[in-house]
PDB file of C-alpha atoms in Angstrom:
ATOM      1  CA  MET O   1     -55.389  47.227 -35.025  1.00 62.00           C
ATOM      2  CA  LYS O   2     -52.349  47.399 -37.292  1.00 72.00           C
ATOM      3  CA  LEU O   3     -51.012  50.866 -38.135  1.00 78.00           C
ATOM      4  CA  SER O   4     -50.021  49.732 -41.622  1.00 81.00           C
ATOM      5  CA  SER O   5     -53.624  48.841 -42.439  1.00 88.00           C
ATOM      6  CA  LEU O   6     -54.866  52.071 -40.808  1.00 91.00           C
ATOM      7  CA  TRP O   7     -52.847  54.391 -43.036  1.00 90.00           C
ATOM      8  CA  ILE O   8     -53.744  52.390 -46.139  1.00 91.00           C
ATOM      9  CA  GLY O   9     -57.392  52.827 -45.174  1.00 88.00           C
ATOM     10  CA  LEU O  10     -56.888  56.574 -44.682  1.00 89.00           C
ATOM     11  CA  ALA O  11     -55.239  56.964 -48.105  1.00 86.00           C
ATOM     12  CA  SER O  12     -57.904  54.895 -49.851  1.00 83.00           C
ATOM     13  CA  GLY O  13     -60.798  56.655 -48.156  1.00 78.00           C
ATOM     14  CA  ALA O  14     -59.364  60.081 -48.937  1.00 80.00           C
ATOM     15  CA  PHE O  15     -58.945  59.173 -52.601  1.00 75.00           C
ATOM     16  CA  GLY O  16     -62.427  57.712 -52.839  1.00 68.00           C
ATOM     17  CA  GLY O  17     -64.118  60.703 -51.260  1.00 66.00           C
ATOM     18  CA  LEU O  18     -62.232  63.248 -53.365  1.00 72.00           C
ATOM     19  CA  VAL O  19     -62.882  61.758 -56.785  1.00 66.00           C
ATOM     20  CA  GLY O  20     -66.026  59.690 -56.212  1.00 58.00           C
ATOM     21  CA  LEU O  21     -64.414  56.263 -56.423  1.00 64.00           C
ATOM     22  CA  GLY O  22     -64.388  53.386 -53.972  1.00 62.00           C
ATOM     23  CA  GLY O  23     -60.710  53.667 -53.103  1.00 71.00           C
ATOM     24  CA  GLY O  24     -59.896  50.150 -54.289  1.00 78.00           C
ATOM     25  CA  VAL O  25     -57.578  51.434 -57.015  1.00 81.00           C
ATOM     26  CA  ILE O  26     -55.340  52.767 -54.235  1.00 83.00           C
ATOM     27  CA  ALA O  27     -55.980  50.095 -51.598  1.00 87.00           C
ATOM     28  CA  VAL O  28     -55.211  47.041 -53.745  1.00 89.00           C
ATOM     29  CA  PRO O  29     -51.684  48.099 -54.859  1.00 88.00           C
ATOM     30  CA  LEU O  30     -50.829  49.291 -51.333  1.00 89.00           C
ATOM     31  CA  MET O  31     -51.959  46.018 -49.761  1.00 92.00           C
ATOM     32  CA  VAL O  32     -49.973  44.008 -52.305  1.00 90.00           C
ATOM     33  CA  SER O  33     -46.831  46.144 -51.865  1.00 88.00           C
ATOM     34  CA  PHE O  34     -46.823  46.848 -48.125  1.00 89.00           C
ATOM     35  CA  LEU O  35     -49.010  44.180 -46.527  1.00 89.00           C
ATOM     36  CA  LYS O  36     -47.670  41.509 -48.902  1.00 90.00           C
ATOM     37  CA  LEU O  37     -51.116  40.151 -49.710  1.00 92.00           C
ATOM     38  CA  SER O  38     -51.705  38.202 -52.897  1.00 92.00           C
ATOM     39  CA  GLN O  39     -53.646  39.975 -55.634  1.00 91.00           C
ATOM     40  CA  HIS O  40     -56.683  37.795 -54.923  1.00 92.00           C
ATOM     41  CA  LYS O  41     -56.650  38.560 -51.188  1.00 94.00           C
ATOM     42  CA  ALA O  42     -56.043  42.268 -51.756  1.00 92.00           C
ATOM     43  CA  ILE O  43     -59.023  42.457 -54.124  1.00 92.00           C
ATOM     44  CA  ALA O  44     -61.295  40.573 -51.738  1.00 93.00           C
ATOM     45  CA  THR O  45     -60.278  42.680 -48.731  1.00 93.00           C
ATOM     46  CA  SER O  46     -60.577  45.877 -50.758  1.00 90.00           C
ATOM     47  CA  LEU O  47     -64.192  45.111 -51.608  1.00 90.00           C
ATOM     48  CA  VAL O  48     -65.102  45.095 -47.912  1.00 91.00           C
ATOM     49  CA  MET O  49     -63.496  48.538 -47.666  1.00 86.00           C
ATOM     50  CA  VAL O  50     -65.466  49.756 -50.679  1.00 85.00           C
ATOM     51  CA  VAL O  51     -68.699  49.059 -48.799  1.00 87.00           C
ATOM     52  CA  PHE O  52     -67.698  51.495 -46.062  1.00 84.00           C
ATOM     53  CA  THR O  53     -66.245  54.058 -48.476  1.00 79.00           C
ATOM     54  CA  GLY O  54     -69.483  54.054 -50.449  1.00 81.00           C
ATOM     55  CA  LEU O  55     -71.701  54.385 -47.385  1.00 84.00           C
ATOM     56  CA  THR O  56     -69.683  57.149 -45.744  1.00 78.00           C
ATOM     57  CA  GLY O  57     -69.063  59.097 -48.937  1.00 76.00           C
ATOM     58  CA  ALA O  58     -72.636  58.765 -50.189  1.00 83.00           C
ATOM     59  CA  LEU O  59     -74.157  59.917 -46.896  1.00 86.00           C
ATOM     60  CA  THR O  60     -71.831  62.915 -46.844  1.00 79.00           C
ATOM     61  CA  TYR O  61     -72.710  63.834 -50.432  1.00 80.00           C
ATOM     62  CA  ALA O  62     -76.410  63.288 -49.601  1.00 88.00           C
ATOM     63  CA  THR O  63     -76.276  65.941 -46.868  1.00 86.00           C
ATOM     64  CA  GLN O  64     -75.296  68.365 -49.628  1.00 82.00           C
ATOM     65  CA  GLY O  65     -78.119  67.170 -51.904  1.00 87.00           C
ATOM     66  CA  SER O  66     -75.690  65.529 -54.322  1.00 84.00           C
ATOM     67  CA  VAL O  67     -77.226  62.057 -54.732  1.00 89.00           C
ATOM     68  CA  ASP O  68     -79.713  60.885 -57.380  1.00 89.00           C
ATOM     69  CA  TRP O  69     -81.500  58.192 -55.392  1.00 91.00           C
ATOM     70  CA  LEU O  70     -83.578  56.877 -58.294  1.00 87.00           C
ATOM     71  CA  ALA O  71     -80.550  56.415 -60.530  1.00 88.00           C
ATOM     72  CA  ALA O  72     -78.754  54.523 -57.770  1.00 91.00           C
ATOM     73  CA  LEU O  73     -81.758  52.249 -57.231  1.00 91.00           C
ATOM     74  CA  LEU O  74     -81.848  51.407 -60.935  1.00 89.00           C
ATOM     75  CA  ILE O  75     -78.169  50.424 -60.900  1.00 92.00           C
ATOM     76  CA  PHE O  76     -78.439  48.225 -57.790  1.00 90.00           C
ATOM     77  CA  PRO O  77     -80.031  45.005 -59.168  1.00 92.00           C
ATOM     78  CA  THR O  78     -77.825  44.283 -62.170  1.00 92.00           C
ATOM     79  CA  ALA O  79     -74.690  45.406 -60.336  1.00 93.00           C
ATOM     80  CA  MET O  80     -75.356  42.893 -57.575  1.00 94.00           C
ATOM     81  CA  VAL O  81     -75.763  40.036 -60.061  1.00 94.00           C
ATOM     82  CA  THR O  82     -72.652  40.816 -62.101  1.00 95.00           C
ATOM     83  CA  ALA O  83     -70.555  41.515 -58.978  1.00 94.00           C
ATOM     84  CA  ASN O  84     -71.024  37.889 -58.030  1.00 94.00           C
ATOM     85  CA  LEU O  85     -69.967  36.797 -61.521  1.00 95.00           C
ATOM     86  CA  GLY O  86     -66.935  39.085 -61.446  1.00 94.00           C
ATOM     87  CA  ALA O  87     -65.809  37.743 -58.067  1.00 94.00           C
ATOM     88  CA  ARG O  88     -66.151  34.161 -59.292  1.00 94.00           C
ATOM     89  CA  TYR O  89     -64.176  34.927 -62.443  1.00 94.00           C
ATOM     90  CA  ALA O  90     -61.444  36.621 -60.391  1.00 93.00           C
ATOM     91  CA  ASN O  91     -60.872  33.387 -58.517  1.00 92.00           C
ATOM     92  CA  VAL O  92     -60.452  31.493 -61.780  1.00 91.00           C
ATOM     93  CA  LEU O  93     -57.778  33.808 -63.186  1.00 91.00           C
ATOM     94  CA  PRO O  94     -54.136  33.247 -62.213  1.00 92.00           C
ATOM     95  CA  GLU O  95     -52.638  36.097 -60.195  1.00 90.00           C
ATOM     96  CA  TRP O  96     -50.471  37.492 -62.998  1.00 90.00           C
ATOM     97  CA  LYS O  97     -53.437  37.797 -65.366  1.00 91.00           C
ATOM     98  CA  LEU O  98     -55.482  39.448 -62.650  1.00 91.00           C
ATOM     99  CA  LYS O  99     -52.685  41.964 -62.155  1.00 90.00           C
ATOM    100  CA  ARG O 100     -52.632  42.778 -65.858  1.00 92.00           C
ATOM    101  CA  VAL O 101     -56.373  43.365 -65.932  1.00 91.00           C
ATOM    102  CA  PHE O 102     -56.084  45.589 -62.867  1.00 89.00           C
ATOM    103  CA  GLY O 103     -53.189  47.513 -64.430  1.00 90.00           C
ATOM    104  CA  TRP O 104     -55.145  48.378 -67.561  1.00 91.00           C
ATOM    105  CA  TYR O 105     -58.100  49.366 -65.397  1.00 87.00           C
ATOM    106  CA  LEU O 106     -55.815  51.836 -63.608  1.00 85.00           C
ATOM    107  CA  VAL O 107     -54.808  53.292 -66.967  1.00 89.00           C
ATOM    108  CA  ALA O 108     -58.482  53.757 -67.881  1.00 85.00           C
ATOM    109  CA  ILE O 109     -59.160  55.539 -64.593  1.00 80.00           C
ATOM    110  CA  ALA O 110     -56.139  57.804 -65.023  1.00 83.00           C
ATOM    111  CA  LEU O 111     -57.315  58.794 -68.491  1.00 85.00           C
ATOM    112  CA  SER O 112     -60.816  59.473 -67.199  1.00 78.00           C
ATOM    113  CA  LEU O 113     -59.378  61.804 -64.543  1.00 75.00           C
ATOM    114  CA  ILE O 114     -57.298  63.678 -67.105  1.00 82.00           C
ATOM    115  CA  LEU O 115     -60.200  64.013 -69.561  1.00 80.00           C
ATOM    116  CA  LYS O 116     -62.777  64.827 -66.896  1.00 72.00           C
ATOM    117  CA  PRO O 117     -63.075  68.572 -67.755  1.00 73.00           C
ATOM    118  CA  TYR O 118     -63.699  67.715 -71.395  1.00 75.00           C
ATOM    119  CA  ILE O 119     -66.686  65.478 -70.694  1.00 67.00           C
ATOM    120  CA  PRO O 120     -69.609  67.617 -71.885  1.00 66.00           C
ATOM    121  CA  HIS O 121     -73.003  67.816 -70.265  1.00 61.00           C
ATOM    122  CA  VAL O 122     -75.695  66.820 -72.715  1.00 60.00           C
ATOM    123  CA  GLU O 123     -78.108  69.572 -73.706  1.00 61.00           C
ATOM    124  CA  GLU O 124     -81.095  67.248 -73.439  1.00 64.00           C
ATOM    125  CA  PRO O 125     -80.451  64.534 -70.820  1.00 63.00           C
ATOM    126  CA  LEU O 126     -82.426  61.326 -71.019  1.00 63.00           C
ATOM    127  CA  GLN O 127     -85.773  61.438 -69.274  1.00 69.00           C
ATOM    128  CA  GLY O 128     -88.376  58.958 -68.096  1.00 69.00           C
ATOM    129  CA  TRP O 129     -88.133  55.271 -68.938  1.00 74.00           C
ATOM    130  CA  VAL O 130     -85.492  55.871 -71.602  1.00 72.00           C
ATOM    131  CA  ARG O 131     -82.868  56.490 -68.934  1.00 75.00           C
ATOM    132  CA  VAL O 132     -83.477  53.044 -67.425  1.00 84.00           C
ATOM    133  CA  ILE O 133     -81.587  51.174 -70.176  1.00 86.00           C
ATOM    134  CA  PRO O 134     -78.182  52.899 -69.824  1.00 85.00           C
ATOM    135  CA  LEU O 135     -78.424  52.766 -66.033  1.00 87.00           C
ATOM    136  CA  VAL O 136     -79.122  49.017 -66.086  1.00 90.00           C
ATOM    137  CA  LEU O 137     -76.201  48.442 -68.482  1.00 90.00           C
ATOM    138  CA  THR O 138     -74.008  50.676 -66.321  1.00 89.00           C
ATOM    139  CA  GLY O 139     -74.877  48.552 -63.309  1.00 91.00           C
ATOM    140  CA  MET O 140     -73.887  45.398 -65.173  1.00 94.00           C
ATOM    141  CA  ALA O 141     -70.469  46.754 -66.177  1.00 91.00           C
ATOM    142  CA  ALA O 142     -69.713  48.428 -62.845  1.00 90.00           C
ATOM    143  CA  GLY O 143     -70.779  45.386 -60.827  1.00 92.00           C
ATOM    144  CA  PHE O 144     -68.584  43.017 -62.822  1.00 93.00           C
ATOM    145  CA  ALA O 145     -65.592  45.356 -62.482  1.00 90.00           C
ATOM    146  CA  SER O 146     -66.257  45.622 -58.762  1.00 89.00           C
ATOM    147  CA  GLY O 147     -66.260  41.873 -58.163  1.00 92.00           C
ATOM    148  CA  LEU O 148     -63.348  41.220 -60.507  1.00 92.00           C
ATOM    149  CA  MET O 149     -60.931  43.915 -59.325  1.00 89.00           C
ATOM    150  CA  GLY O 150     -62.067  44.936 -55.842  1.00 85.00           C
ATOM    151  CA  VAL O 151     -63.101  48.440 -56.914  1.00 83.00           C
ATOM    152  CA  GLY O 152     -66.278  50.449 -56.684  1.00 75.00           C
ATOM    153  CA  GLY O 153     -66.843  50.888 -60.415  1.00 76.00           C
ATOM    154  CA  GLY O 154     -67.126  54.660 -60.173  1.00 76.00           C
ATOM    155  CA  THR O 155     -64.920  55.162 -63.215  1.00 73.00           C
ATOM    156  CA  ILE O 156     -67.698  53.501 -65.238  1.00 80.00           C
ATOM    157  CA  ILE O 157     -70.698  55.014 -63.468  1.00 83.00           C
ATOM    158  CA  VAL O 158     -69.652  58.678 -63.240  1.00 80.00           C
ATOM    159  CA  PRO O 159     -68.911  59.394 -66.948  1.00 77.00           C
ATOM    160  CA  ILE O 160     -72.144  57.717 -68.088  1.00 78.00           C
ATOM    161  CA  MET O 161     -74.215  59.705 -65.598  1.00 81.00           C
ATOM    162  CA  VAL O 162     -72.607  62.935 -66.752  1.00 77.00           C
ATOM    163  CA  LEU O 163     -72.820  62.131 -70.477  1.00 74.00           C
ATOM    164  CA  LEU O 164     -76.245  60.515 -70.712  1.00 72.00           C
ATOM    165  CA  MET O 165     -78.087  61.472 -67.546  1.00 74.00           C
ATOM    166  CA  GLY O 166     -76.908  65.080 -67.604  1.00 75.00           C
ATOM    167  CA  LEU O 167     -76.079  64.967 -63.898  1.00 77.00           C
ATOM    168  CA  GLU O 168     -73.772  67.555 -62.369  1.00 77.00           C
ATOM    169  CA  GLN O 169     -70.327  66.140 -61.568  1.00 74.00           C
ATOM    170  CA  HIS O 170     -70.696  66.121 -57.790  1.00 77.00           C
ATOM    171  CA  THR O 171     -74.159  64.532 -58.013  1.00 84.00           C
ATOM    172  CA  ALA O 172     -72.733  61.843 -60.299  1.00 83.00           C
ATOM    173  CA  GLN O 173     -69.951  61.169 -57.791  1.00 79.00           C
ATOM    174  CA  GLY O 174     -72.341  60.991 -54.832  1.00 83.00           C
ATOM    175  CA  THR O 175     -74.687  58.688 -56.723  1.00 88.00           C
ATOM    176  CA  SER O 176     -71.767  56.505 -57.798  1.00 86.00           C
ATOM    177  CA  LEU O 177     -70.638  56.088 -54.191  1.00 83.00           C
ATOM    178  CA  LEU O 178     -74.129  54.984 -53.165  1.00 89.00           C
ATOM    179  CA  ALA O 179     -74.603  52.683 -56.162  1.00 89.00           C
ATOM    180  CA  MET O 180     -71.403  50.756 -55.470  1.00 88.00           C
ATOM    181  CA  VAL O 181     -72.443  49.606 -51.972  1.00 91.00           C
ATOM    182  CA  PRO O 182     -74.744  46.617 -52.819  1.00 92.00           C
ATOM    183  CA  SER O 183     -72.409  45.209 -55.482  1.00 91.00           C
ATOM    184  CA  ALA O 184     -69.446  45.526 -53.117  1.00 91.00           C
ATOM    185  CA  ILE O 185     -71.385  43.613 -50.448  1.00 94.00           C
ATOM    186  CA  VAL O 186     -72.219  40.803 -52.882  1.00 94.00           C
ATOM    187  CA  GLY O 187     -68.653  40.673 -54.195  1.00 93.00           C
ATOM    188  CA  SER O 188     -67.253  40.624 -50.648  1.00 93.00           C
ATOM    189  CA  ILE O 189     -69.467  37.696 -49.657  1.00 94.00           C
ATOM    190  CA  THR O 190     -68.452  35.743 -52.776  1.00 95.00           C
ATOM    191  CA  HIS O 191     -64.744  36.354 -52.151  1.00 94.00           C
ATOM    192  CA  TYR O 192     -65.206  35.480 -48.471  1.00 94.00           C
ATOM    193  CA  ARG O 193     -66.596  32.098 -49.452  1.00 93.00           C
ATOM    194  CA  TYR O 194     -63.409  31.499 -51.405  1.00 92.00           C
ATOM    195  CA  GLY O 195     -61.417  32.306 -48.247  1.00 93.00           C
ATOM    196  CA  ASN O 196     -59.724  35.385 -49.710  1.00 93.00           C
ATOM    197  CA  VAL O 197     -60.743  38.130 -47.244  1.00 93.00           C
ATOM    198  CA  ASP O 198     -57.885  38.980 -44.858  1.00 93.00           C
ATOM    199  CA  GLN O 199     -59.980  39.512 -41.735  1.00 91.00           C
ATOM    200  CA  PRO O 200     -57.173  40.581 -39.308  1.00 91.00           C
ATOM    201  CA  MET O 201     -56.435  43.585 -41.550  1.00 91.00           C
ATOM    202  CA  LEU O 202     -60.047  44.764 -41.724  1.00 92.00           C
ATOM    203  CA  PRO O 203     -60.370  46.768 -38.446  1.00 91.00           C
ATOM    204  CA  GLY O 204     -57.530  49.160 -39.309  1.00 91.00           C
ATOM    205  CA  LEU O 205     -58.558  49.410 -42.955  1.00 90.00           C
ATOM    206  CA  ILE O 206     -62.198  50.152 -42.110  1.00 89.00           C
ATOM    207  CA  VAL O 207     -61.430  52.763 -39.433  1.00 91.00           C
ATOM    208  CA  GLY O 208     -58.973  54.484 -41.755  1.00 89.00           C
ATOM    209  CA  ILE O 209     -61.279  54.450 -44.742  1.00 84.00           C
ATOM    210  CA  LEU O 210     -64.220  55.822 -42.728  1.00 84.00           C
ATOM    211  CA  ILE O 211     -62.159  58.774 -41.507  1.00 87.00           C
ATOM    212  CA  GLY O 212     -60.546  59.386 -44.892  1.00 83.00           C
ATOM    213  CA  ALA O 213     -63.796  59.194 -46.869  1.00 74.00           C
ATOM    214  CA  PHE O 214     -65.704  61.425 -44.457  1.00 76.00           C
ATOM    215  CA  VAL O 215     -63.097  64.195 -44.315  1.00 80.00           C
ATOM    216  CA  SER O 216     -62.290  64.157 -48.038  1.00 76.00           C
ATOM    217  CA  SER O 217     -65.973  64.218 -49.036  1.00 67.00           C
ATOM    218  CA  LEU O 218     -66.438  67.351 -46.918  1.00 72.00           C
ATOM    219  CA  VAL O 219     -63.489  69.184 -48.436  1.00 74.00           C
ATOM    220  CA  ALA O 220     -63.898  67.945 -52.019  1.00 66.00           C
ATOM    221  CA  ASN O 221     -65.503  71.219 -53.114  1.00 62.00           C
ATOM    222  CA  HIS O 222     -62.759  73.370 -51.592  1.00 71.00           C
ATOM    223  CA  LEU O 223     -59.603  71.873 -53.105  1.00 68.00           C
ATOM    224  CA  PRO O 224     -57.937  72.675 -56.465  1.00 71.00           C
ATOM    225  CA  GLU O 225     -59.592  70.011 -58.586  1.00 66.00           C
ATOM    226  CA  PHE O 226     -57.165  70.282 -61.504  1.00 76.00           C
ATOM    227  CA  TRP O 227     -54.054  69.485 -59.474  1.00 73.00           C
ATOM    228  CA  LEU O 228     -55.836  66.773 -57.520  1.00 68.00           C
ATOM    229  CA  ARG O 229     -56.783  65.038 -60.740  1.00 73.00           C
ATOM    230  CA  MET O 230     -53.312  65.372 -62.218  1.00 79.00           C
ATOM    231  CA  VAL O 231     -51.572  64.040 -59.111  1.00 74.00           C
ATOM    232  CA  PHE O 232     -53.946  61.113 -58.798  1.00 73.00           C
ATOM    233  CA  ALA O 233     -53.663  60.346 -62.525  1.00 80.00           C
ATOM    234  CA  ALA O 234     -49.853  60.361 -62.309  1.00 82.00           C
ATOM    235  CA  VAL O 235     -49.893  58.023 -59.297  1.00 76.00           C
ATOM    236  CA  LEU O 236     -52.291  55.644 -61.038  1.00 80.00           C
ATOM    237  CA  ILE O 237     -50.253  55.526 -64.243  1.00 87.00           C
ATOM    238  CA  TRP O 238     -47.054  54.892 -62.266  1.00 83.00           C
ATOM    239  CA  THR O 239     -48.807  52.086 -60.382  1.00 81.00           C
ATOM    240  CA  ALA O 240     -50.222  50.657 -63.603  1.00 86.00           C
ATOM    241  CA  THR O 241     -46.721  50.282 -65.086  1.00 86.00           C
ATOM    242  CA  ARG O 242     -45.993  47.748 -62.341  1.00 80.00           C
ATOM    243  CA  TYR O 243     -49.065  45.707 -63.240  1.00 85.00           C
ATOM    244  CA  VAL O 244     -49.599  45.698 -67.005  1.00 86.00           C
ATOM    245  CA  GLY O 245     -46.368  43.798 -67.602  1.00 82.00           C
ATOM    246  CA  ALA O 246     -47.047  41.122 -64.972  1.00 81.00           C
ATOM    247  CA  ARG O 247     -45.880  37.646 -65.925  1.00 84.00           C
ATOM    248  CA  PRO O 248     -46.203  34.190 -64.376  1.00 84.00           C
ATOM    249  CA  LYS O 249     -43.776  33.652 -61.507  1.00 73.00           C
ATOM    250  CA  ASN O 250     -42.677  30.387 -63.087  1.00 61.00           C
ATOM    251  CA  THR O 251     -41.077  30.578 -66.502  1.00 45.00           C
ATOM    252  CA  GLY O 252     -43.435  27.889 -67.716  1.00 47.00           C
ATOM    253  CA  LYS O 253     -42.642  24.398 -68.881  1.00 43.00           C
ATOM    254  CA  LEU O 254     -38.910  24.854 -68.355  1.00 40.00           C
ATOM    255  CA  GLU O 255     -39.274  24.940 -64.567  1.00 38.00           C
ATOM    256  CA  ALA O 256     -41.952  22.275 -64.197  1.00 40.00           C
ATOM    257  CA  PRO O 257     -39.755  19.188 -64.926  1.00 42.00           C
ATOM    258  CA  ALA O 258     -37.097  20.226 -62.367  1.00 37.00           C
ATOM    259  CA  PRO O 259     -38.506  18.373 -59.336  1.00 41.00           C
ATOM    260  CA  GLU O 260     -39.052  15.207 -61.406  1.00 43.00           C
ATOM    261  CA  GLY O 261     -35.517  15.339 -62.694  1.00 43.00           C
ATOM    262  CA  ASN O 262     -34.093  15.668 -59.197  1.00 44.00           C
ATOM    263  CA  GLY O 263     -36.268  12.826 -58.016  1.00 43.00           C
ATOM    264  CA  LYS O 264     -34.931  10.449 -60.702  1.00 41.00           C
ATOM    265  CA  VAL O 265     -31.357  11.172 -59.768  1.00 36.00           C
TER     266      VAL O 265
END
């Protein structure tokens, strides 16, 4: 077990448990920067971690009665389908474009953390069959994001559950953690078939993320939420600045003819 992968797992699990996300938004940049994985491999490996973050975090939230099981079950089917599509699309995109997409996703998450207190609870939350439609659409969006970027999709699921379902914040987070598990499994399998999962790194990452997610989920209600959100938002925005401006490693057509030119000489 590599210590570098262990501490990345700990950091990702702690983040995921505290704010109800899968931890991929932390794991992917750390794996690219410190483990020197390509963006595609980091995303694929992160998705395997998300499975364990979701399971551990969701079970911990469930012991506190903070999981809406029906809502999670409604999200499962469409999320699993679109996770496969997202993973396939990720393998079509060149690495620099994938980094840009990931960077803007980080910006969206940072903004959602900053604006979290201003998300109002609806006075009359959706009831009965009417709530099925937004949950199905939520599953589609979250699943695609999960497969494409190696994340859990909580930044999509949580606000919709709070705004439309009228769920309490912690219940929305617990439900989000549970809902991301099936799509992460499907996305992981798809990426694995493309040969992108870095298997030697998984033991340390999984052990770290299990410990981090379990501990942080237990203490989530006892920490100063405001400062946690601000610190995480600042870290995400700083990380995003390194991604949104990503460019191709080659300068384009100017570099391509070089080998041919040398060959002619």
